[in-house]
Short mmCIF file of C-alpha atoms in Angstrom, two decimals:
data_model
loop_
_atom_site.label_atom_id
_atom_site.label_comp_id
_atom_site.label_asym_id
_atom_site.label_seq_id
_atom_site.Cartn_x
_atom_site.Cartn_y
_atom_site.Cartn_z
CA MET A 1 213.04 315.40 364.76
CA LEU A 2 213.86 312.62 362.36
CA LEU A 3 215.83 315.00 360.16
CA ARG A 4 217.79 316.21 363.19
CA PHE A 5 218.45 312.59 364.22
CA ILE A 6 219.77 311.69 360.80
CA THR A 7 222.04 314.73 360.56
CA THR A 8 223.43 314.38 364.10
CA THR A 9 223.81 310.63 364.55
CA HIS A 10 224.84 309.64 361.09
CA GLN A 11 227.02 311.18 358.47
CA LEU A 12 224.93 313.30 356.10
CA ASN A 13 223.85 311.13 353.23
CA TRP A 14 222.23 312.94 350.32
CA ALA A 15 220.48 309.78 349.15
CA SER A 16 218.79 309.25 352.52
CA LEU A 17 217.86 312.94 352.72
CA TYR A 18 216.25 312.74 349.28
CA TYR A 19 214.38 309.55 350.32
CA PHE A 20 213.16 311.26 353.47
CA THR A 21 211.89 314.39 351.71
CA LYS A 22 210.19 312.35 349.01
CA HIS A 23 208.28 309.92 351.29
CA THR A 24 207.42 312.37 354.08
CA ARG A 25 205.75 314.87 351.68
CA PRO A 26 202.06 315.38 352.47
CA LYS A 27 199.73 313.44 350.21
CA ALA A 28 198.01 315.20 347.39
CA GLN A 29 194.35 316.11 347.77
CA PRO A 30 192.92 316.02 344.26
CA HIS A 31 189.37 317.01 345.23
CA ARG A 32 190.63 320.20 346.84
CA GLU A 33 192.85 320.97 343.88
CA LYS A 34 189.93 320.54 341.51
CA THR A 35 187.71 322.86 343.53
CA ARG A 36 190.50 325.41 343.77
CA ALA A 37 191.18 325.24 340.01
CA LYS A 38 187.47 325.58 339.32
CA ALA A 39 187.24 328.64 341.54
CA ILE A 40 190.25 330.19 339.82
CA SER A 41 188.81 329.45 336.38
CA ASP A 42 185.43 330.88 337.38
CA ASP A 43 187.12 333.99 338.70
CA LYS A 44 189.18 334.35 335.52
CA SER A 45 186.20 333.76 333.27
CA GLY A 46 184.23 336.35 335.19
CA LYS A 47 187.04 338.87 334.86
CA ILE A 48 187.43 338.07 331.17
CA ALA A 49 183.73 338.49 330.55
CA LYS A 50 183.76 341.76 332.43
CA SER A 51 186.77 343.01 330.48
CA ASP A 52 185.11 341.95 327.20
CA GLN A 53 182.00 343.92 328.11
CA GLU A 54 184.12 346.95 328.98
CA GLN A 55 185.99 346.68 325.70
CA GLU A 56 182.76 346.41 323.74
CA GLN A 57 181.34 349.45 325.48
CA LYS A 58 184.56 351.36 324.88
CA GLN A 59 184.55 350.34 321.20
CA GLN A 60 180.92 351.41 320.84
CA GLN A 61 181.72 354.79 322.37
CA GLU A 62 184.70 355.24 320.04
CA ASN A 63 182.61 354.25 317.00
CA LEU A 64 179.89 356.68 318.02
CA LYS A 65 182.46 359.44 318.50
CA LYS A 66 184.04 358.71 315.11
CA LYS A 67 180.60 358.68 313.47
CA ILE A 68 179.84 362.12 314.88
CA GLU A 69 183.21 363.44 313.71
CA LEU A 70 182.67 362.03 310.22
CA GLU A 71 179.26 363.68 310.03
CA LYS A 72 180.88 366.99 310.94
CA LEU A 73 183.46 366.52 308.17
CA ARG A 74 180.73 365.64 305.66
CA ALA A 75 178.96 368.86 306.54
CA LEU A 76 182.17 370.77 305.72
CA GLN A 77 182.54 369.21 302.28
CA PRO A 78 181.15 371.22 299.35
CA LYS A 79 178.22 369.82 297.43
CA MET A 80 179.20 368.01 294.24
CA HIS A 81 177.65 368.99 290.91
CA THR A 82 178.07 367.66 287.40
CA TRP A 83 180.59 369.18 285.05
CA SER A 84 177.88 370.04 282.53
CA SER A 85 176.23 372.41 285.01
CA PHE A 86 179.61 373.94 285.74
CA TYR A 87 180.17 374.63 282.03
CA GLU A 88 176.78 376.30 281.66
CA THR A 89 177.25 378.65 284.62
CA HIS A 90 180.95 379.50 284.42
CA ILE A 91 182.28 378.93 280.91
CA PRO A 92 180.95 380.63 277.74
CA GLN A 93 179.63 378.17 275.19
CA THR A 94 181.82 379.63 272.44
CA LYS A 95 185.02 378.26 273.96
CA LYS A 96 186.10 374.73 273.26
CA ILE A 97 187.11 372.95 276.45
CA PRO A 98 189.30 369.83 276.33
CA LYS A 99 187.24 367.14 278.04
CA THR A 100 190.29 365.19 279.16
CA ILE A 101 191.09 367.93 281.65
CA TYR A 102 187.76 368.45 283.33
CA LEU A 103 186.06 365.05 283.41
CA SER A 104 185.24 363.67 286.84
CA LEU A 105 185.43 359.98 287.71
CA ASN A 106 181.74 359.35 286.99
CA GLU A 107 181.86 361.04 283.58
CA GLN A 108 185.07 359.47 282.27
CA PRO A 109 184.54 357.14 279.29
CA GLU A 110 185.78 353.58 279.40
CA GLY A 111 189.33 352.92 278.33
CA ARG A 112 190.77 356.17 279.65
CA ARG A 113 194.28 356.02 281.02
CA LYS A 114 194.67 355.36 284.70
CA HIS A 115 196.72 358.44 285.54
CA TYR A 116 193.79 360.69 284.60
CA LYS A 117 191.74 359.08 287.36
CA LYS A 118 194.05 360.55 289.98
CA PHE A 119 192.76 364.01 289.13
CA VAL A 120 189.47 364.69 290.93
CA GLN A 121 188.29 368.23 291.62
CA PRO A 122 184.94 369.59 292.78
CA PRO A 123 183.61 371.56 289.81
CA ILE A 124 182.14 374.33 291.95
CA ASP A 125 184.05 377.39 293.08
CA ILE A 126 183.87 377.74 296.87
CA THR A 127 186.58 380.37 297.17
CA GLU A 128 184.22 383.28 297.87
CA GLU A 129 182.32 381.30 300.52
CA CYS A 130 185.54 380.35 302.32
CA ASN A 131 187.22 383.77 302.13
CA GLN A 132 184.25 385.94 303.12
CA LYS A 133 185.13 385.86 306.81
CA PHE A 134 188.79 386.77 306.26
CA GLU A 135 190.31 390.20 305.70
CA ILE A 136 193.71 390.10 304.05
CA LYS A 137 195.82 393.25 303.80
CA GLN A 138 198.55 393.46 301.21
CA HIS A 139 201.91 395.03 302.00
CA THR A 140 205.11 395.90 300.19
CA TYR A 141 208.80 395.83 301.04
CA ASP A 142 210.83 399.04 300.93
CA ASP A 143 214.07 397.33 301.89
CA PRO A 144 215.85 396.33 298.66
CA PHE A 145 217.73 393.57 300.50
CA ALA A 146 214.60 391.95 301.97
CA GLN A 147 214.10 388.27 301.12
CA PRO A 148 210.41 387.54 301.76
CA LYS A 149 208.87 384.10 301.39
CA ARG A 150 205.26 383.42 300.48
CA ALA A 151 203.21 380.24 300.61
CA GLY A 152 203.28 377.86 297.68
CA LEU A 153 200.54 375.88 295.95
CA ILE A 154 199.75 372.25 295.14
CA ALA A 155 198.75 371.60 291.54
CA VAL A 156 197.91 368.72 289.22
CA LYS A 157 199.74 368.33 285.94
CA VAL A 158 197.13 368.14 283.17
CA GLY A 159 199.19 368.06 279.98
CA MET A 160 200.87 370.28 277.40
CA THR A 161 199.65 372.75 274.82
CA ALA A 162 201.01 375.67 272.78
CA GLN A 163 200.13 379.31 272.16
CA TRP A 164 201.41 382.02 269.83
CA ASP A 165 202.16 385.60 270.84
CA LYS A 166 201.59 388.69 268.74
CA TRP A 167 204.98 388.30 267.04
CA GLY A 168 204.05 384.84 265.83
CA TYR A 169 206.38 382.88 268.12
CA ARG A 170 205.16 379.57 269.48
CA HIS A 171 205.44 378.92 273.23
CA ALA A 172 205.28 375.32 274.51
CA LEU A 173 203.19 375.40 277.70
CA THR A 174 202.42 372.94 280.47
CA VAL A 175 198.92 373.20 281.95
CA LEU A 176 198.58 372.89 285.74
CA GLN A 177 195.27 372.96 287.59
CA LEU A 178 194.65 373.82 291.24
CA ASP A 179 192.34 371.73 293.38
CA ASN A 180 190.95 373.86 296.23
CA ASN A 181 194.22 374.85 297.92
CA GLN A 182 193.40 375.74 301.51
CA VAL A 183 195.44 376.65 304.58
CA VAL A 184 195.27 373.71 307.01
CA GLN A 185 197.67 374.78 309.77
CA VAL A 186 200.04 377.57 310.77
CA VAL A 187 203.31 376.21 312.17
CA LYS A 188 205.21 378.67 314.36
CA ASN A 189 208.45 378.31 316.24
CA ASP A 190 211.12 380.57 317.68
CA THR A 191 213.09 380.39 314.45
CA TYR A 192 210.62 379.00 311.93
CA THR A 193 207.25 379.87 310.42
CA GLY A 194 205.43 377.67 307.94
CA LEU A 195 202.05 377.24 306.29
CA GLN A 196 200.53 373.82 305.77
CA ILE A 197 198.55 373.78 302.51
CA GLY A 198 196.04 371.05 301.66
CA ALA A 199 194.53 370.18 298.28
CA GLY A 200 192.33 367.55 296.69
CA ALA A 201 189.28 365.63 297.85
CA VAL A 202 189.45 362.36 299.79
CA ASN A 203 186.94 359.78 300.88
CA ILE A 204 186.11 360.35 304.54
CA LYS A 205 185.89 356.64 305.29
CA THR A 206 189.59 356.19 304.50
CA LEU A 207 190.73 358.74 307.10
CA LYS A 208 192.40 357.73 310.32
CA LYS A 209 191.62 359.19 313.73
CA PRO A 210 194.57 361.62 313.87
CA GLN A 211 193.65 362.93 310.42
CA ILE A 212 190.01 363.39 311.41
CA GLY A 213 191.00 365.39 314.48
CA HIS A 214 193.48 367.44 312.45
CA PHE A 215 190.88 368.57 309.91
CA LEU A 216 188.14 369.07 312.50
CA LYS A 217 190.43 371.35 314.45
CA ALA A 218 190.97 373.46 311.33
CA ASN A 219 187.22 373.26 310.50
CA ILE A 220 187.89 372.48 306.84
CA PRO A 221 186.99 369.50 304.61
CA PRO A 222 189.57 366.69 304.49
CA LYS A 223 192.39 367.03 301.96
CA LYS A 224 194.16 364.35 300.00
CA TYR A 225 197.54 366.07 299.69
CA ILE A 226 199.27 368.21 302.32
CA LYS A 227 202.48 370.19 301.92
CA GLU A 228 204.20 372.60 304.29
CA PHE A 229 205.91 375.69 302.87
CA PRO A 230 208.35 377.84 304.90
CA ILE A 231 207.39 381.53 304.92
CA THR A 232 208.40 384.75 306.63
CA PRO A 233 206.26 385.71 309.69
CA GLU A 234 204.64 388.74 308.04
CA ASN A 235 203.18 386.57 305.23
CA VAL A 236 201.05 384.33 307.46
CA LEU A 237 197.54 383.51 306.22
CA PRO A 238 194.63 382.44 308.48
CA VAL A 239 193.58 378.80 308.73
CA GLY A 240 190.85 378.00 306.22
CA TYR A 241 191.86 380.66 303.68
CA MET A 242 191.49 379.46 300.09
CA LEU A 243 194.34 380.21 297.67
CA THR A 244 193.58 380.56 293.96
CA ALA A 245 195.54 380.82 290.71
CA ARG A 246 195.71 384.60 291.20
CA HIS A 247 198.23 383.94 293.96
CA PHE A 248 200.79 383.94 291.14
CA THR A 249 201.23 386.54 288.41
CA PRO A 250 201.97 385.99 284.70
CA GLY A 251 205.57 386.83 283.95
CA GLN A 252 206.95 385.82 287.33
CA PHE A 253 209.39 382.96 287.84
CA ILE A 254 208.61 379.94 290.03
CA ASP A 255 210.24 376.69 291.14
CA ILE A 256 208.33 373.46 290.47
CA GLN A 257 209.00 370.23 292.35
CA GLY A 258 207.62 366.83 291.40
CA ILE A 259 208.39 363.16 290.81
CA SER A 260 209.90 362.50 287.40
CA THR A 261 208.50 359.87 285.04
CA GLY A 262 209.78 356.38 285.79
CA LYS A 263 211.59 354.75 282.88
CA GLY A 264 212.59 351.44 284.43
CA PHE A 265 216.09 349.98 284.03
CA GLY A 266 218.15 352.18 281.70
CA GLY A 267 221.54 351.79 280.12
CA THR A 268 224.45 354.21 280.28
CA VAL A 269 223.68 355.79 276.90
CA LYS A 270 220.21 356.86 278.02
CA ARG A 271 220.92 357.26 281.72
CA HIS A 272 224.26 359.11 281.65
CA ASN A 273 224.50 360.31 278.02
CA PHE A 274 227.44 358.03 277.18
CA LYS A 275 228.45 357.95 273.52
CA THR A 276 228.07 354.66 271.70
CA GLN A 277 230.95 352.49 270.57
CA PRO A 278 231.89 352.21 266.88
CA ALA A 279 229.25 350.66 264.64
CA THR A 280 231.83 348.96 262.34
CA HIS A 281 235.53 347.99 262.26
CA GLY A 282 235.13 344.69 264.03
CA ASN A 283 232.73 345.79 266.74
CA SER A 284 229.78 343.45 267.12
CA LEU A 285 227.03 343.31 269.76
CA CYS A 286 228.78 345.95 271.90
CA HIS A 287 227.53 349.17 270.34
CA ARG A 288 225.71 350.46 273.46
CA GLN A 289 227.80 348.67 276.07
CA LEU A 290 229.41 350.41 279.04
CA GLY A 291 233.00 349.48 278.23
CA SER A 292 235.82 349.28 280.75
CA THR A 293 234.86 350.10 284.35
CA GLY A 294 238.16 349.72 286.21
CA GLN A 295 241.99 349.75 285.95
CA ARG A 296 244.67 347.12 286.54
CA GLN A 297 245.76 345.38 289.71
CA ASP A 298 246.22 348.78 291.32
CA PRO A 299 243.64 349.84 292.59
CA GLY A 300 242.09 346.48 291.71
CA ARG A 301 238.52 347.58 292.24
CA VAL A 302 235.75 349.75 290.80
CA PHE A 303 235.40 353.14 292.46
CA LYS A 304 232.16 353.98 294.23
CA GLY A 305 229.81 356.20 292.27
CA LYS A 306 230.86 354.81 288.91
CA LYS A 307 228.23 355.61 286.27
CA MET A 308 226.59 352.34 285.36
CA PRO A 309 223.22 351.05 284.13
CA GLY A 310 220.42 351.15 286.70
CA HIS A 311 216.99 352.45 287.61
CA LEU A 312 216.07 355.59 285.70
CA GLY A 313 213.40 358.12 286.73
CA SER A 314 210.94 358.26 289.65
CA ASP A 315 213.17 360.80 291.43
CA LYS A 316 212.31 364.07 293.13
CA VAL A 317 213.15 366.79 290.60
CA THR A 318 213.03 370.57 291.06
CA CYS A 319 212.85 372.80 287.98
CA GLU A 320 214.06 376.28 288.90
CA GLY A 321 213.31 379.61 287.28
CA ILE A 322 210.31 378.59 285.16
CA GLN A 323 208.15 381.46 283.91
CA ILE A 324 204.36 381.67 284.11
CA TYR A 325 202.82 382.57 280.76
CA ARG A 326 199.07 382.63 281.42
CA ILE A 327 196.51 382.25 284.24
CA ASP A 328 192.87 381.21 283.91
CA ALA A 329 191.14 382.35 287.11
CA VAL A 330 187.79 380.67 286.32
CA ARG A 331 189.08 377.15 285.74
CA GLN A 332 192.05 377.61 288.11
CA LEU A 333 194.59 376.85 285.39
CA ILE A 334 198.23 377.95 285.33
CA TYR A 335 200.17 377.78 282.05
CA ILE A 336 203.90 377.27 282.52
CA LYS A 337 206.60 377.81 279.89
CA GLY A 338 208.46 374.60 279.23
CA SER A 339 208.22 371.14 280.75
CA VAL A 340 207.30 369.98 284.26
CA PRO A 341 208.42 366.69 285.88
CA GLY A 342 205.89 363.87 286.07
CA LYS A 343 203.09 362.36 284.02
CA PRO A 344 199.66 363.91 283.45
CA GLY A 345 197.73 363.48 286.67
CA SER A 346 200.77 363.71 288.95
CA ILE A 347 201.11 366.21 291.80
CA VAL A 348 203.59 369.10 291.66
CA TYR A 349 204.45 371.81 294.19
CA LEU A 350 204.80 375.45 293.13
CA ARG A 351 206.60 378.23 294.98
CA ASP A 352 208.22 381.56 294.14
CA SER A 353 211.65 381.20 292.59
CA TRP A 354 214.40 381.73 295.16
CA LYS A 355 217.16 382.58 292.67
CA VAL A 356 215.20 385.20 290.69
CA GLN A 357 213.84 387.29 293.55
CA LYS A 358 214.81 390.65 292.07
CA LYS A 359 212.78 390.07 288.90
CA ASN A 360 209.81 388.76 290.89
CA LYS A 361 209.68 391.50 293.49
CA ASP A 362 207.59 393.96 291.47
CA LEU A 363 205.16 391.28 290.30
CA LEU A 364 204.29 389.51 293.57
CA ASN A 365 201.41 390.28 295.95
CA PHE A 366 202.31 389.85 299.61
CA PRO A 367 201.04 387.70 301.28
CA THR A 368 198.62 386.99 298.41
CA LEU A 369 196.16 388.84 296.19
CA ALA A 370 193.50 390.37 298.47
CA VAL A 371 190.26 390.27 296.50
CA GLU A 372 188.06 393.31 297.14
CA ASN A 373 184.30 392.92 297.26
CA GLY A 374 182.48 394.39 294.28
CA LYS A 375 185.61 394.75 292.18
CA GLU A 376 185.80 392.89 288.89
CA TYR A 377 188.98 391.06 287.99
CA ALA A 378 190.12 389.71 284.65
CA LYS A 379 189.23 386.06 284.13
CA GLU A 380 192.29 385.37 282.00
CA ILE A 381 195.66 387.08 282.33
CA VAL A 382 198.41 386.61 279.74
CA MET A 383 202.02 387.67 280.03
CA GLU A 384 202.73 390.83 278.06
CA ALA A 385 204.63 390.33 274.83
CA PRO A 386 207.78 392.42 274.24
CA LEU A 387 207.29 395.76 272.55
CA GLU A 388 209.65 394.84 269.72
CA ASP A 389 210.27 391.62 267.86
CA PRO A 390 212.84 389.80 270.05
CA GLU A 391 214.54 388.15 267.06
CA LEU A 392 214.62 391.23 264.84
CA GLN A 393 218.20 391.94 263.87
CA GLU A 394 219.33 395.45 264.66
CA THR A 395 220.60 397.38 261.63
CA HIS A 396 223.01 400.29 261.67
CA GLU A 397 222.83 403.28 259.36
CA ASN A 398 226.16 402.25 257.81
CA ASP A 399 224.55 399.01 256.61
CA PHE A 400 222.53 400.94 254.04
CA PRO A 401 224.24 402.65 251.05
CA LYS A 402 224.01 406.39 250.95
CA ALA A 403 222.24 408.24 248.16
CA GLY A 404 224.33 408.45 245.00
CA GLU A 405 226.74 405.63 245.83
CA ASP A 406 224.97 403.14 243.58
CA ALA A 407 225.04 405.61 240.70
CA GLU A 408 228.79 406.15 241.09
CA ASP A 409 229.44 402.41 241.11
#
């Protein structure tokens, strides 16, 4: 009523209206506010305590579930043995084995280089146990224009060595070792088919939940490295199948992909094969310099992509058309002609050469070599040497003097 009186009898004054609203406000009741705040805080604290209990129970259930899954994965892992027992059972004592290749982490002496520690492989062969339940049938291609694709392998670069053939020629070889390559997943689509290959051993405690579920679904031990290879649909392999060094054949050509050795910051002479500047005739302190990098006022800038000093190495490199010289089926070693990118201990990916399919076609086993029970296979396979000396110069009958010519001369 008072507000109506003020607005009707007097001209509306904002100051008086503010005074009225301020002094006619109901008085605060602090005791009620305290009780209300206490009730709200009690309600919140109760809800928080309840939510904390629920979270703890949920976390306990998740931990229990993860513990069960880890126990299942541990049961899938092969039992570890010492390398000495592996030598006694698999390798004849007459052969000398380089210890730098086959030492595990526990048996490595102090002071060994760090990159060797990356290479860890169970010394027992579990291929027969894994492949007993699978039946693989090999097939051939009658179509000369067919372009089949097989699965590749994941290998560890061990180092380099050399061997001589029967003609006395020395072949520089790179040694690669397989580490339990196993099919983890088959990826199928309307237009794509691929095989996911896993290799290496990994500590189960370092796995994340998606990785645990991924390996449990495949029912295989966890793998450290995983790589997917595109294949043709007829060359699909079952999940859990173990691929060995016999997947490849000596004499065939493969493509190898890896990370090249890092060399840090390199100059143009080393990085881009620039020639050096003159060593004399007034040149001082500029022998390995880049030189001029631009022109005059027009264009007035340095073009993009100019070869300059910079980071050298640590790039993804693919070596194409490299030939396999030898295969050791017992130690799962593959000997490659020539060099392979990366340092000893680095991971490389092997697959059939795409550019040399015609030469490979008669040597490959599709989808892989199907091992028959009871049949003995060669432990070591070496590429056949040529029938004739490759560097022997051909001679024609006219190169030799006929009988009687020397006497006439």
